CSV table of C-alpha atoms in Angstrom, one decimal:
chain,number,residue,atom,x,y,z
A,17,UNK,CA,-25.0,-12.2,24.1
A,18,UNK,CA,-22.3,-9.8,24.6
A,19,UNK,CA,-22.5,-6.2,25.4
A,20,UNK,CA,-20.8,-5.2,21.9
A,21,UNK,CA,-23.4,-6.8,20.0
A,22,UNK,CA,-26.8,-5.7,21.9
A,23,UNK,CA,-29.0,-3.8,20.2
A,24,UNK,CA,-29.5,-2.5,23.2
A,25,UNK,CA,-26.7,-1.0,24.6
A,26,UNK,CA,-25.6,1.9,24.3
A,27,UNK,CA,-22.8,4.0,22.8
A,28,UNK,CA,-20.8,4.5,26.5
A,29,UNK,CA,-21.2,1.0,27.1
A,30,UNK,CA,-20.4,-0.6,24.5
A,31,UNK,CA,-17.3,2.0,24.8
A,32,UNK,CA,-16.8,1.0,28.5
A,33,UNK,CA,-16.4,-2.5,28.1
A,34,UNK,CA,-14.1,-2.0,24.7
A,35,UNK,CA,-11.8,0.1,27.0
A,36,UNK,CA,-12.3,-2.2,29.9
A,37,UNK,CA,-10.3,-5.2,28.4
A,38,UNK,CA,-13.1,-7.1,29.0
A,39,UNK,CA,-13.7,-8.6,25.6
A,40,UNK,CA,-10.3,-10.0,24.0
A,41,UNK,CA,-9.8,-9.1,20.6
A,42,UNK,CA,-7.9,-10.7,17.6
A,43,UNK,CA,-5.6,-9.1,15.0
A,44,UNK,CA,-5.7,-11.8,12.5
A,45,UNK,CA,-2.2,-11.1,10.1
A,46,UNK,CA,0.9,-9.6,11.8
A,47,UNK,CA,1.9,-7.6,8.4
A,48,UNK,CA,3.1,-3.5,7.3
A,49,UNK,CA,-0.7,-2.8,8.6
A,50,UNK,CA,-1.5,-5.0,10.6
A,51,UNK,CA,1.2,-5.3,13.1
A,52,UNK,CA,0.7,-1.1,14.4
A,53,UNK,CA,-3.2,-1.5,13.6
A,54,UNK,CA,-2.4,-4.7,16.6
A,55,UNK,CA,-0.2,-2.2,18.6
A,56,UNK,CA,-2.8,0.8,18.7
A,57,UNK,CA,-5.4,-1.9,20.0
A,58,UNK,CA,-3.9,-3.6,22.6
A,59,UNK,CA,-2.9,0.1,23.9
A,60,UNK,CA,-7.2,1.1,23.5
A,61,UNK,CA,-8.5,-2.3,25.3
A,62,UNK,CA,-5.6,-3.8,26.8
A,63,UNK,CA,-6.8,-7.1,25.7
A,64,UNK,CA,-5.2,-8.6,22.5
A,65,UNK,CA,-3.8,-10.9,20.6
A,66,UNK,CA,-2.5,-11.6,17.2
A,67,UNK,CA,-2.2,-14.0,14.7
A,68,UNK,CA,0.1,-14.5,12.0
A,69,UNK,CA,1.2,-17.4,9.7
A,70,UNK,CA,5.5,-16.9,10.1
A,71,UNK,CA,6.9,-18.3,13.2
A,72,UNK,CA,9.4,-15.4,12.9
A,73,UNK,CA,6.8,-13.0,13.0
A,74,UNK,CA,5.1,-14.1,16.0
A,75,UNK,CA,8.7,-15.1,18.1
A,76,UNK,CA,9.7,-11.5,17.9
A,77,UNK,CA,6.4,-9.9,18.5
A,78,UNK,CA,6.3,-12.4,21.7
A,79,UNK,CA,10.0,-10.7,22.4
A,80,UNK,CA,8.4,-6.9,22.3
A,81,UNK,CA,10.6,-6.8,19.2
A,82,UNK,CA,8.8,-5.0,15.9
A,83,UNK,CA,9.5,-7.0,12.5
A,84,UNK,CA,8.2,-4.1,10.9
A,85,UNK,CA,10.9,-1.1,10.0
A,86,UNK,CA,10.5,2.2,8.5
A,87,UNK,CA,7.0,2.4,10.6
A,88,UNK,CA,7.7,5.9,13.4
A,89,UNK,CA,6.4,4.9,16.6
A,90,UNK,CA,5.8,1.0,16.4
A,91,UNK,CA,9.2,0.1,17.8
A,92,UNK,CA,8.8,1.4,21.5
A,93,UNK,CA,4.4,0.6,21.2
A,94,UNK,CA,4.7,-2.6,20.6
A,95,UNK,CA,7.2,-2.7,23.2
A,96,UNK,CA,5.4,-1.2,25.3
A,97,UNK,CA,2.4,-3.3,25.2
A,98,UNK,CA,4.3,-6.4,25.4
A,99,UNK,CA,5.6,-5.2,28.4
A,100,UNK,CA,2.8,-4.5,30.2
A,101,UNK,CA,0.2,-7.3,28.6
A,102,UNK,CA,-1.6,-5.5,26.5
A,103,UNK,CA,-0.1,-8.0,23.1
A,104,UNK,CA,0.3,-11.4,22.6
A,105,UNK,CA,1.2,-13.6,19.1
A,106,UNK,CA,0.8,-17.0,18.1
A,107,UNK,CA,0.4,-19.0,14.8
A,108,UNK,CA,-2.8,-21.2,16.3
A,109,UNK,CA,-5.6,-19.4,14.2
A,110,UNK,CA,-7.9,-22.0,16.1
A,111,UNK,CA,-7.0,-20.9,19.6
A,112,UNK,CA,-7.0,-17.2,19.6
A,113,UNK,CA,-10.5,-17.0,17.6
A,114,UNK,CA,-12.1,-19.0,20.2
A,115,UNK,CA,-10.6,-17.0,23.1
A,116,UNK,CA,-11.8,-13.8,21.6
A,117,UNK,CA,-15.2,-12.1,20.7
A,118,UNK,CA,-13.8,-9.6,18.1
A,119,UNK,CA,-12.3,-10.6,14.8
A,120,UNK,CA,-10.2,-8.3,13.3
A,121,UNK,CA,-8.8,-9.8,9.8
A,122,UNK,CA,-6.4,-7.5,7.8
A,123,UNK,CA,-4.8,-10.1,5.3
A,124,UNK,CA,-4.1,-9.6,2.0
A,125,UNK,CA,-6.3,-9.5,-1.0
A,126,UNK,CA,-4.2,-9.9,-4.1
A,127,UNK,CA,-4.7,-11.3,-7.7
A,128,UNK,CA,-5.1,-14.5,-9.9
A,129,UNK,CA,-3.2,-15.2,-12.5
A,130,UNK,CA,-6.5,-13.8,-15.3
A,131,UNK,CA,-5.7,-10.6,-12.2
A,132,UNK,CA,-8.9,-11.3,-10.9
A,133,UNK,CA,-9.6,-10.7,-7.2
A,134,UNK,CA,-7.6,-13.3,-5.7
A,135,UNK,CA,-10.2,-13.2,-1.8
A,136,UNK,CA,-8.1,-17.1,-1.2
A,137,UNK,CA,-6.6,-16.2,1.8
A,138,UNK,CA,-9.4,-13.8,3.4
A,139,UNK,CA,-11.8,-16.9,2.6
A,140,UNK,CA,-9.0,-19.5,4.6
A,141,UNK,CA,-8.9,-17.3,7.6
A,142,UNK,CA,-12.6,-17.2,7.8
A,143,UNK,CA,-13.5,-20.6,7.9
A,144,UNK,CA,-11.0,-21.0,11.0
A,145,UNK,CA,-11.8,-18.2,12.4
A,146,UNK,CA,-15.7,-18.5,12.2
A,147,UNK,CA,-16.0,-22.9,13.1
A,148,UNK,CA,-14.6,-21.2,16.5
A,149,UNK,CA,-16.5,-18.0,17.0
A,150,UNK,CA,-19.9,-17.6,19.3
A,151,UNK,CA,-23.4,-15.7,19.3
A,152,UNK,CA,-22.9,-12.5,19.9
A,153,UNK,CA,-19.1,-12.5,19.1
A,154,UNK,CA,-18.3,-9.9,16.1
A,155,UNK,CA,-16.4,-9.9,12.5
A,156,UNK,CA,-14.5,-6.8,11.4
A,157,UNK,CA,-12.4,-7.3,8.0
A,158,UNK,CA,-10.2,-4.6,7.7
A,159,UNK,CA,-8.7,-6.9,4.2
A,160,UNK,CA,-9.8,-4.0,0.9
A,161,UNK,CA,-11.8,-6.4,-0.9
A,162,UNK,CA,-14.6,-6.0,-4.1
A,163,UNK,CA,-18.1,-4.1,-4.0
A,164,UNK,CA,-20.2,-6.9,-2.2
A,165,UNK,CA,-17.5,-9.6,-0.9
A,166,UNK,CA,-19.0,-8.8,2.5
A,167,UNK,CA,-22.7,-9.6,1.3
A,168,UNK,CA,-22.9,-12.1,-1.3
A,169,UNK,CA,-18.4,-14.3,-0.1
A,170,UNK,CA,-18.1,-13.1,3.8
A,171,UNK,CA,-22.0,-13.5,5.6
A,172,UNK,CA,-22.3,-16.9,3.4
A,173,UNK,CA,-19.5,-17.6,5.0
A,174,UNK,CA,-19.0,-17.3,8.2
A,175,UNK,CA,-23.0,-18.4,8.8
A,176,UNK,CA,-22.2,-21.8,7.2
A,177,UNK,CA,-18.3,-22.1,9.2
A,178,UNK,CA,-20.4,-20.6,13.2
A,179,UNK,CA,-24.0,-22.3,12.5
A,180,UNK,CA,-25.2,-19.0,13.5
A,181,UNK,CA,-27.2,-17.0,11.9
A,182,UNK,CA,-27.5,-13.4,10.4
A,183,UNK,CA,-28.3,-11.1,13.8
A,184,UNK,CA,-27.3,-13.8,15.9
A,185,UNK,CA,-23.2,-12.6,15.5
A,186,UNK,CA,-21.8,-9.5,14.1
A,187,UNK,CA,-20.1,-8.8,10.5
A,188,UNK,CA,-18.2,-5.0,9.1
A,189,UNK,CA,-16.3,-3.7,6.5
A,190,UNK,CA,-13.9,-0.9,8.5
A,191,UNK,CA,-11.0,-0.3,5.7
A,192,UNK,CA,-7.9,0.3,6.4
A,193,UNK,CA,-6.7,3.6,5.5
A,194,UNK,CA,-3.2,4.2,5.9
A,195,UNK,CA,0.4,4.4,4.3
A,196,UNK,CA,3.0,2.3,4.9
A,197,UNK,CA,5.5,4.6,6.7
A,198,UNK,CA,2.6,6.2,8.6
A,199,UNK,CA,1.0,3.9,9.7
A,200,UNK,CA,0.1,4.5,13.2
A,201,UNK,CA,-1.0,8.5,12.8
A,202,UNK,CA,-3.4,7.2,9.9
A,203,UNK,CA,-4.9,4.1,12.2
A,204,UNK,CA,-5.0,6.9,15.4
A,205,UNK,CA,-6.8,9.9,14.2
A,206,UNK,CA,-5.1,11.5,10.6
A,207,UNK,CA,-7.8,11.0,9.1
A,208,UNK,CA,-12.0,10.0,10.2
A,209,UNK,CA,-12.1,5.4,10.4
A,210,UNK,CA,-15.0,4.5,7.3
A,211,UNK,CA,-17.4,1.6,8.6
A,212,UNK,CA,-20.7,-0.3,7.3
A,213,UNK,CA,-21.7,-2.9,9.1
A,214,UNK,CA,-24.1,-5.5,7.5
A,215,UNK,CA,-26.9,-4.9,9.8
A,216,UNK,CA,-27.4,-2.1,12.4
A,217,UNK,CA,-25.8,-4.0,15.6
A,218,UNK,CA,-22.2,-4.1,13.9
A,219,UNK,CA,-22.3,-1.1,12.6
A,220,UNK,CA,-23.0,0.4,16.0
A,221,UNK,CA,-20.6,-1.5,17.0
A,222,UNK,CA,-17.4,-1.2,14.3
A,223,UNK,CA,-18.7,2.9,15.4
A,224,UNK,CA,-17.9,2.8,18.8
A,225,UNK,CA,-15.1,0.8,18.8
A,226,UNK,CA,-13.0,2.7,16.4
A,227,UNK,CA,-14.2,5.9,18.4
A,228,UNK,CA,-12.1,5.0,20.9
A,229,UNK,CA,-9.3,4.0,18.6
A,230,UNK,CA,-9.1,7.2,16.2
A,231,UNK,CA,-9.2,10.6,17.6
A,232,UNK,CA,-10.2,11.7,13.6
A,233,UNK,CA,-14.2,9.6,14.8
A,234,UNK,CA,-15.6,7.5,12.2
A,235,UNK,CA,-17.4,8.1,9.3
A,236,UNK,CA,-20.4,5.2,9.4
A,237,UNK,CA,-21.7,4.3,6.3
A,238,UNK,CA,-24.9,3.2,5.3
A,239,UNK,CA,-24.2,-0.9,5.3
A,240,UNK,CA,-21.0,-3.5,4.7
A,241,UNK,CA,-21.4,-2.3,0.1
A,242,UNK,CA,-21.3,1.7,1.0
A,243,UNK,CA,-18.0,0.9,3.2
A,244,UNK,CA,-15.9,-1.1,0.0
A,245,UNK,CA,-17.0,1.2,-2.1
A,246,UNK,CA,-14.9,3.7,-0.5
A,247,UNK,CA,-12.0,2.8,0.2
A,248,UNK,CA,-12.0,1.0,-3.4
A,249,UNK,CA,-12.6,4.5,-5.0
A,250,UNK,CA,-10.0,6.1,-2.8
A,251,UNK,CA,-7.5,3.9,-5.2
A,252,UNK,CA,-9.2,4.3,-8.4
A,253,UNK,CA,-9.3,7.7,-7.8
A,254,UNK,CA,-5.1,7.9,-7.1
A,255,UNK,CA,-4.8,4.9,-10.3
A,256,UNK,CA,-7.0,7.7,-12.4
A,257,UNK,CA,-5.2,10.7,-11.4
A,258,UNK,CA,-2.5,9.7,-11.9
A,259,UNK,CA,-2.9,8.7,-15.6
A,260,UNK,CA,-3.7,11.7,-16.4
A,261,UNK,CA,-0.9,13.7,-16.1
A,262,UNK,CA,1.2,11.1,-17.2
A,263,UNK,CA,-0.1,11.1,-20.2
A,264,UNK,CA,0.3,15.1,-19.9
A,265,UNK,CA,3.9,14.5,-18.6
A,266,UNK,CA,4.7,12.9,-22.5
A,267,UNK,CA,4.2,15.7,-24.0
A,268,UNK,CA,6.6,17.8,-22.0
A,269,UNK,CA,9.1,17.6,-24.8
A,270,UNK,CA,6.5,18.4,-27.4
A,271,UNK,CA,4.9,22.3,-25.8
A,272,UNK,CA,7.8,22.2,-23.8
A,273,UNK,CA,6.5,22.6,-20.8
A,274,UNK,CA,8.3,21.7,-17.1
A,275,UNK,CA,5.3,20.2,-15.4
A,276,UNK,CA,6.5,20.5,-11.9
A,277,UNK,CA,5.0,24.2,-12.1
A,278,UNK,CA,1.9,22.8,-13.7
A,279,UNK,CA,1.1,20.5,-10.8
A,280,UNK,CA,2.0,23.2,-8.7
A,281,UNK,CA,1.0,26.0,-9.7
A,282,UNK,CA,-3.2,23.8,-10.6
A,283,UNK,CA,-3.1,22.6,-7.7
A,284,UNK,CA,-3.7,26.0,-6.0
A,285,UNK,CA,-7.4,26.3,-6.1
A,286,UNK,CA,-9.2,23.6,-3.8
A,287,UNK,CA,-11.0,21.4,-6.0
A,288,UNK,CA,-8.2,20.8,-8.4
A,289,UNK,CA,-5.4,17.8,-6.4
A,290,UNK,CA,-2.6,17.3,-9.9
A,291,UNK,CA,-0.7,14.3,-8.8
A,292,UNK,CA,2.1,14.1,-9.8
A,293,UNK,CA,4.0,11.8,-13.4
A,294,UNK,CA,6.5,8.8,-12.7
A,295,UNK,CA,8.0,6.2,-14.0
A,296,UNK,CA,4.5,3.4,-12.7
A,297,UNK,CA,2.7,2.5,-10.2
A,298,UNK,CA,3.8,0.3,-7.3
A,299,UNK,CA,2.3,-1.1,-4.3
A,300,UNK,CA,-0.2,-3.1,-3.4
A,301,UNK,CA,-2.6,-1.2,-3.7
A,302,UNK,CA,-3.8,1.4,-6.7
A,303,UNK,CA,-2.3,-1.3,-8.9
A,304,UNK,CA,-5.0,-3.5,-7.9
A,305,UNK,CA,-8.5,-1.9,-7.3
A,306,UNK,CA,-9.2,-1.9,-10.9
A,307,UNK,CA,-9.2,-4.8,-11.3
A,308,UNK,CA,-11.2,-5.3,-7.8
A,309,UNK,CA,-14.5,-3.0,-10.1
A,310,UNK,CA,-13.2,-5.0,-13.7
A,311,UNK,CA,-13.1,-8.0,-13.1
A,312,UNK,CA,-15.9,-8.1,-10.8
A,313,UNK,CA,-18.5,-6.2,-11.1
A,314,UNK,CA,-20.5,-6.3,-14.8
A,315,UNK,CA,-19.8,-3.5,-16.7
A,316,UNK,CA,-17.1,-2.5,-19.1
A,317,UNK,CA,-15.7,-0.1,-17.4
A,318,UNK,CA,-12.9,2.1,-20.6
A,319,UNK,CA,-11.9,5.4,-17.9
A,320,UNK,CA,-10.5,2.0,-15.4
A,321,UNK,CA,-9.1,0.1,-18.3
A,322,UNK,CA,-7.1,3.1,-20.0
A,323,UNK,CA,-5.8,4.7,-16.7
A,324,UNK,CA,-4.1,1.1,-16.0
A,325,UNK,CA,-2.7,0.7,-19.1
A,326,UNK,CA,-1.2,4.3,-19.4
A,327,UNK,CA,-0.1,3.6,-15.8
A,328,UNK,CA,1.0,0.1,-17.0
A,329,UNK,CA,3.2,1.3,-19.7
A,330,UNK,CA,5.0,4.2,-18.1
A,331,UNK,CA,8.3,1.9,-16.6
A,332,UNK,CA,8.3,1.5,-21.3
A,333,UNK,CA,8.0,5.1,-21.7
A,334,UNK,CA,11.3,5.5,-18.7
A,335,UNK,CA,13.1,2.9,-21.2
A,336,UNK,CA,12.2,4.8,-24.5
A,337,UNK,CA,13.4,8.3,-22.5
A,338,UNK,CA,16.7,6.6,-20.7
A,339,UNK,CA,16.8,5.4,-25.3
A,340,UNK,CA,16.7,8.8,-26.9
A,341,UNK,CA,18.8,10.1,-24.6
A,342,UNK,CA,21.9,7.9,-25.4
A,343,UNK,CA,21.4,8.0,-29.2
A,344,UNK,CA,21.8,12.3,-28.8
A,345,UNK,CA,25.3,11.7,-27.5
A,346,UNK,CA,25.7,9.0,-29.5
A,347,UNK,CA,25.4,6.0,-27.5
A,348,UNK,CA,22.8,3.5,-27.2
A,349,UNK,CA,21.2,0.3,-24.4
A,350,UNK,CA,22.7,-2.0,-25.6
A,351,UNK,CA,26.5,-2.1,-23.5
A,352,UNK,CA,25.6,0.9,-21.7
A,353,UNK,CA,26.3,0.2,-17.8
A,354,UNK,CA,22.9,1.5,-16.4
A,355,UNK,CA,22.4,2.0,-12.3
A,356,UNK,CA,18.7,2.0,-11.4
A,357,UNK,CA,18.0,4.1,-8.3
A,358,UNK,CA,15.1,2.5,-5.7
A,359,UNK,CA,14.0,-1.1,-6.1
A,360,UNK,CA,11.6,-0.6,-3.4
A,361,UNK,CA,8.2,1.0,-4.6
A,362,UNK,CA,8.2,4.0,-1.8
A,363,UNK,CA,10.9,6.2,0.0
A,364,UNK,CA,11.8,5.0,3.6
A,365,UNK,CA,9.8,1.7,2.7
A,366,UNK,CA,11.2,-1.4,2.2
A,367,UNK,CA,7.6,-3.3,0.2
A,368,UNK,CA,8.5,-4.7,-4.2
A,369,UNK,CA,5.3,-4.8,-4.7
A,370,UNK,CA,4.6,-4.2,-8.0
A,371,UNK,CA,7.0,-2.2,-8.6
A,372,UNK,CA,8.0,-0.6,-11.4
A,373,UNK,CA,11.6,-0.8,-10.7
A,374,UNK,CA,11.3,-4.8,-12.3
A,375,UNK,CA,9.7,-3.9,-15.9
A,376,UNK,CA,12.7,-1.2,-16.4
A,377,UNK,CA,15.0,-3.3,-15.3
A,378,UNK,CA,13.6,-6.6,-17.9
A,379,UNK,CA,14.3,-3.5,-19.7
A,380,UNK,CA,17.3,-3.4,-19.5
A,381,UNK,CA,18.4,-6.6,-19.1
A,382,UNK,CA,16.5,-7.3,-22.8
A,383,UNK,CA,18.5,-5.0,-24.3
A,384,UNK,CA,21.7,-5.9,-23.4
A,385,UNK,CA,22.8,-2.9,-20.5
A,386,UNK,CA,24.7,-3.6,-17.5
A,387,UNK,CA,22.3,-2.9,-15.1
A,388,UNK,CA,23.4,-2.2,-11.9
A,389,UNK,CA,20.8,-2.0,-8.7
A,390,UNK,CA,21.4,0.2,-4.9
A,391,UNK,CA,18.5,0.5,-2.9
A,392,UNK,CA,19.1,1.3,0.9
A,393,UNK,CA,16.0,0.0,2.2
A,394,UNK,CA,16.3,-3.6,1.1
A,395,UNK,CA,18.5,-6.3,1.7
A,396,UNK,CA,20.8,-7.7,-0.8
A,397,UNK,CA,18.6,-11.0,-2.6
A,398,UNK,CA,15.8,-8.9,-2.5
A,399,UNK,CA,16.9,-6.7,-4.7
A,400,UNK,CA,18.7,-9.1,-6.5
A,401,UNK,CA,16.3,-11.0,-7.1
A,402,UNK,CA,15.2,-8.3,-10.0
A,403,UNK,CA,18.2,-8.4,-11.6
A,404,UNK,CA,21.4,-6.6,-11.5
A,405,UNK,CA,24.4,-6.2,-9.7
A,406,UNK,CA,23.4,-5.3,-6.3
A,407,UNK,CA,24.9,-2.2,-5.2
A,408,UNK,CA,25.2,-0.4,-1.1
A,409,UNK,CA,24.4,3.1,-1.7
A,410,UNK,CA,27.7,3.8,-1.0
A,411,UNK,CA,29.6,2.1,-3.7
A,412,UNK,CA,27.7,3.5,-6.4
A,413,UNK,CA,30.7,6.4,-6.9
A,414,UNK,CA,33.2,4.1,-7.0
A,415,UNK,CA,30.9,3.1,-10.6
A,416,UNK,CA,31.9,3.8,-14.4
A,417,UNK,CA,28.2,4.6,-15.7
A,418,UNK,CA,26.6,5.2,-18.8
A,419,UNK,CA,23.5,6.5,-17.2
A,420,UNK,CA,21.2,6.5,-13.8
A,421,UNK,CA,17.3,5.8,-13.4
A,422,UNK,CA,16.5,7.6,-10.8
A,423,UNK,CA,13.4,5.6,-9.8
A,424,UNK,CA,12.7,5.6,-6.1
A,425,UNK,CA,13.1,9.2,-4.7
A,426,UNK,CA,14.6,7.5,-0.9
A,427,UNK,CA,16.1,10.4,1.0
A,428,UNK,CA,19.2,9.1,1.1
A,429,UNK,CA,19.8,9.4,-2.7
A,430,UNK,CA,19.6,13.4,-1.6
A,431,UNK,CA,22.6,13.5,-0.5
A,432,UNK,CA,24.4,11.5,-3.4
A,433,UNK,CA,27.3,13.6,-5.0
A,434,UNK,CA,26.6,14.0,-8.3
A,435,UNK,CA,29.8,16.1,-8.9
A,436,UNK,CA,32.0,12.8,-8.8
A,437,UNK,CA,30.4,11.0,-11.2
A,438,UNK,CA,31.5,11.3,-14.9
A,439,UNK,CA,29.3,13.1,-17.2
A,440,UNK,CA,26.3,11.1,-18.2
A,441,UNK,CA,22.0,10.6,-18.6
A,442,UNK,CA,20.1,10.7,-16.1
A,443,UNK,CA,17.0,10.1,-16.1
A,444,UNK,CA,14.9,11.3,-12.8
A,445,UNK,CA,12.4,9.5,-12.4
A,446,UNK,CA,10.5,10.7,-9.6
A,447,UNK,CA,9.7,15.0,-10.2
A,448,UNK,CA,10.1,16.5,-6.0
A,449,UNK,CA,13.8,14.9,-6.1
A,450,UNK,CA,16.1,17.1,-8.0
A,451,UNK,CA,19.1,17.0,-9.5
A,452,UNK,CA,20.6,19.7,-10.0
A,453,UNK,CA,24.3,19.0,-12.5
A,454,UNK,CA,25.0,20.6,-15.3
A,455,UNK,CA,27.6,18.3,-15.7
A,456,UNK,CA,24.9,15.9,-16.4
A,457,UNK,CA,22.1,15.1,-19.1
A,458,UNK,CA,19.6,15.1,-17.3
A,459,UNK,CA,15.9,14.3,-18.4
A,460,UNK,CA,12.5,14.9,-15.9
A,461,UNK,CA,9.9,12.9,-16.7
A,462,UNK,CA,7.2,15.5,-16.6
A,463,UNK,CA,10.1,18.1,-17.4
A,464,UNK,CA,11.7,17.7,-20.3
A,465,UNK,CA,15.5,17.6,-20.8
A,466,UNK,CA,16.5,19.6,-17.7
A,467,UNK,CA,20.4,20.0,-18.7
A,468,UNK,CA,22.1,19.1,-21.8
A,469,UNK,CA,25.7,18.0,-19.6
A,470,UNK,CA,28.7,18.0,-20.6
A,471,UNK,CA,28.7,14.5,-22.7
């Protein structure tokens, strides 16, 4: 049995054998989170096979190129680890699993049509991996899964596929705690890694491996289910927090209150961290994780459902704000020429999953608006999938517009010369982006009407 999984081995023994490169590692999934993880693993143990079903991704990595954009330091790290022979890539799951002793799964866990957690991608992968693992191998799950999934779903699957019993191989849940645009920083020590094993040996292996990778250390929790709940709780906290400020932001006009001042002042005491209101919540995490509890565990969870409903309504609230502001100057949505600035869900990140831009564009089209879209981090094809006429950011100044809706606070948008536009209505959906111009009628969600403009 491997020194890693030997219960009598010391932490020093495990660290030494991991960092020596004697233990081959396979990282399954070379996406936005997986490739940075594989590269960091390779930097620390010099013996990593990255696995992905996309041949273009694999070919790029094999050539030392980085198919992921917007991640500082990643291109250089991929080039370096590939050149040194520390990192390779393949589409062959069976071959990688046969060769490796540490197996790291970081593939998507999405929702089905009924908003139930869909583990099919992860299960399909683990059936293939499990059929090749040997006694002493260890499986780390970095993919987010519902609480209890490792215990109730993944462990039995691996036992059946491998024909090994619990205790003959290791399994630990080690959730990624990584944000797009800062992946390497997060993986290597922005905050501690959380790990939880299905047994003592699994937990010790996970702790030793991730202490080698993460300078901030490891928080080892009681078991895999606890670690799963830690990851889910992080997302639920943010969803409920954002729902709170979105609800309060809806009354900014009536008070009136500038919520930029509210959040800034309220967050000056240690136990308060008020998020910012906005046009909605996007991405592959926060909009999904509430359903990992609501539609997986028994219970009603009224708070989680209400928060999700509130955040899902923000695109509609945004359209209502635009309609009200246009009406105040004698215009309507129908026939208006509206530019949507930002389709990606997050500044600087070419990711559109669950982006609030989608329902905003759909509602504008249904209302009869002539819609234009612009996003500096997305290609024309990806933007075009959402509808509207695609415009390069450099071309928007030539447009005769009735309104602009700012969905994403891309840095490039801060360079826009708003004085070059004729007076129009601007709905600023992100308080983090200032549009200080008396020429236009500007409504910022959470701050209300900031300029009546010259319309």
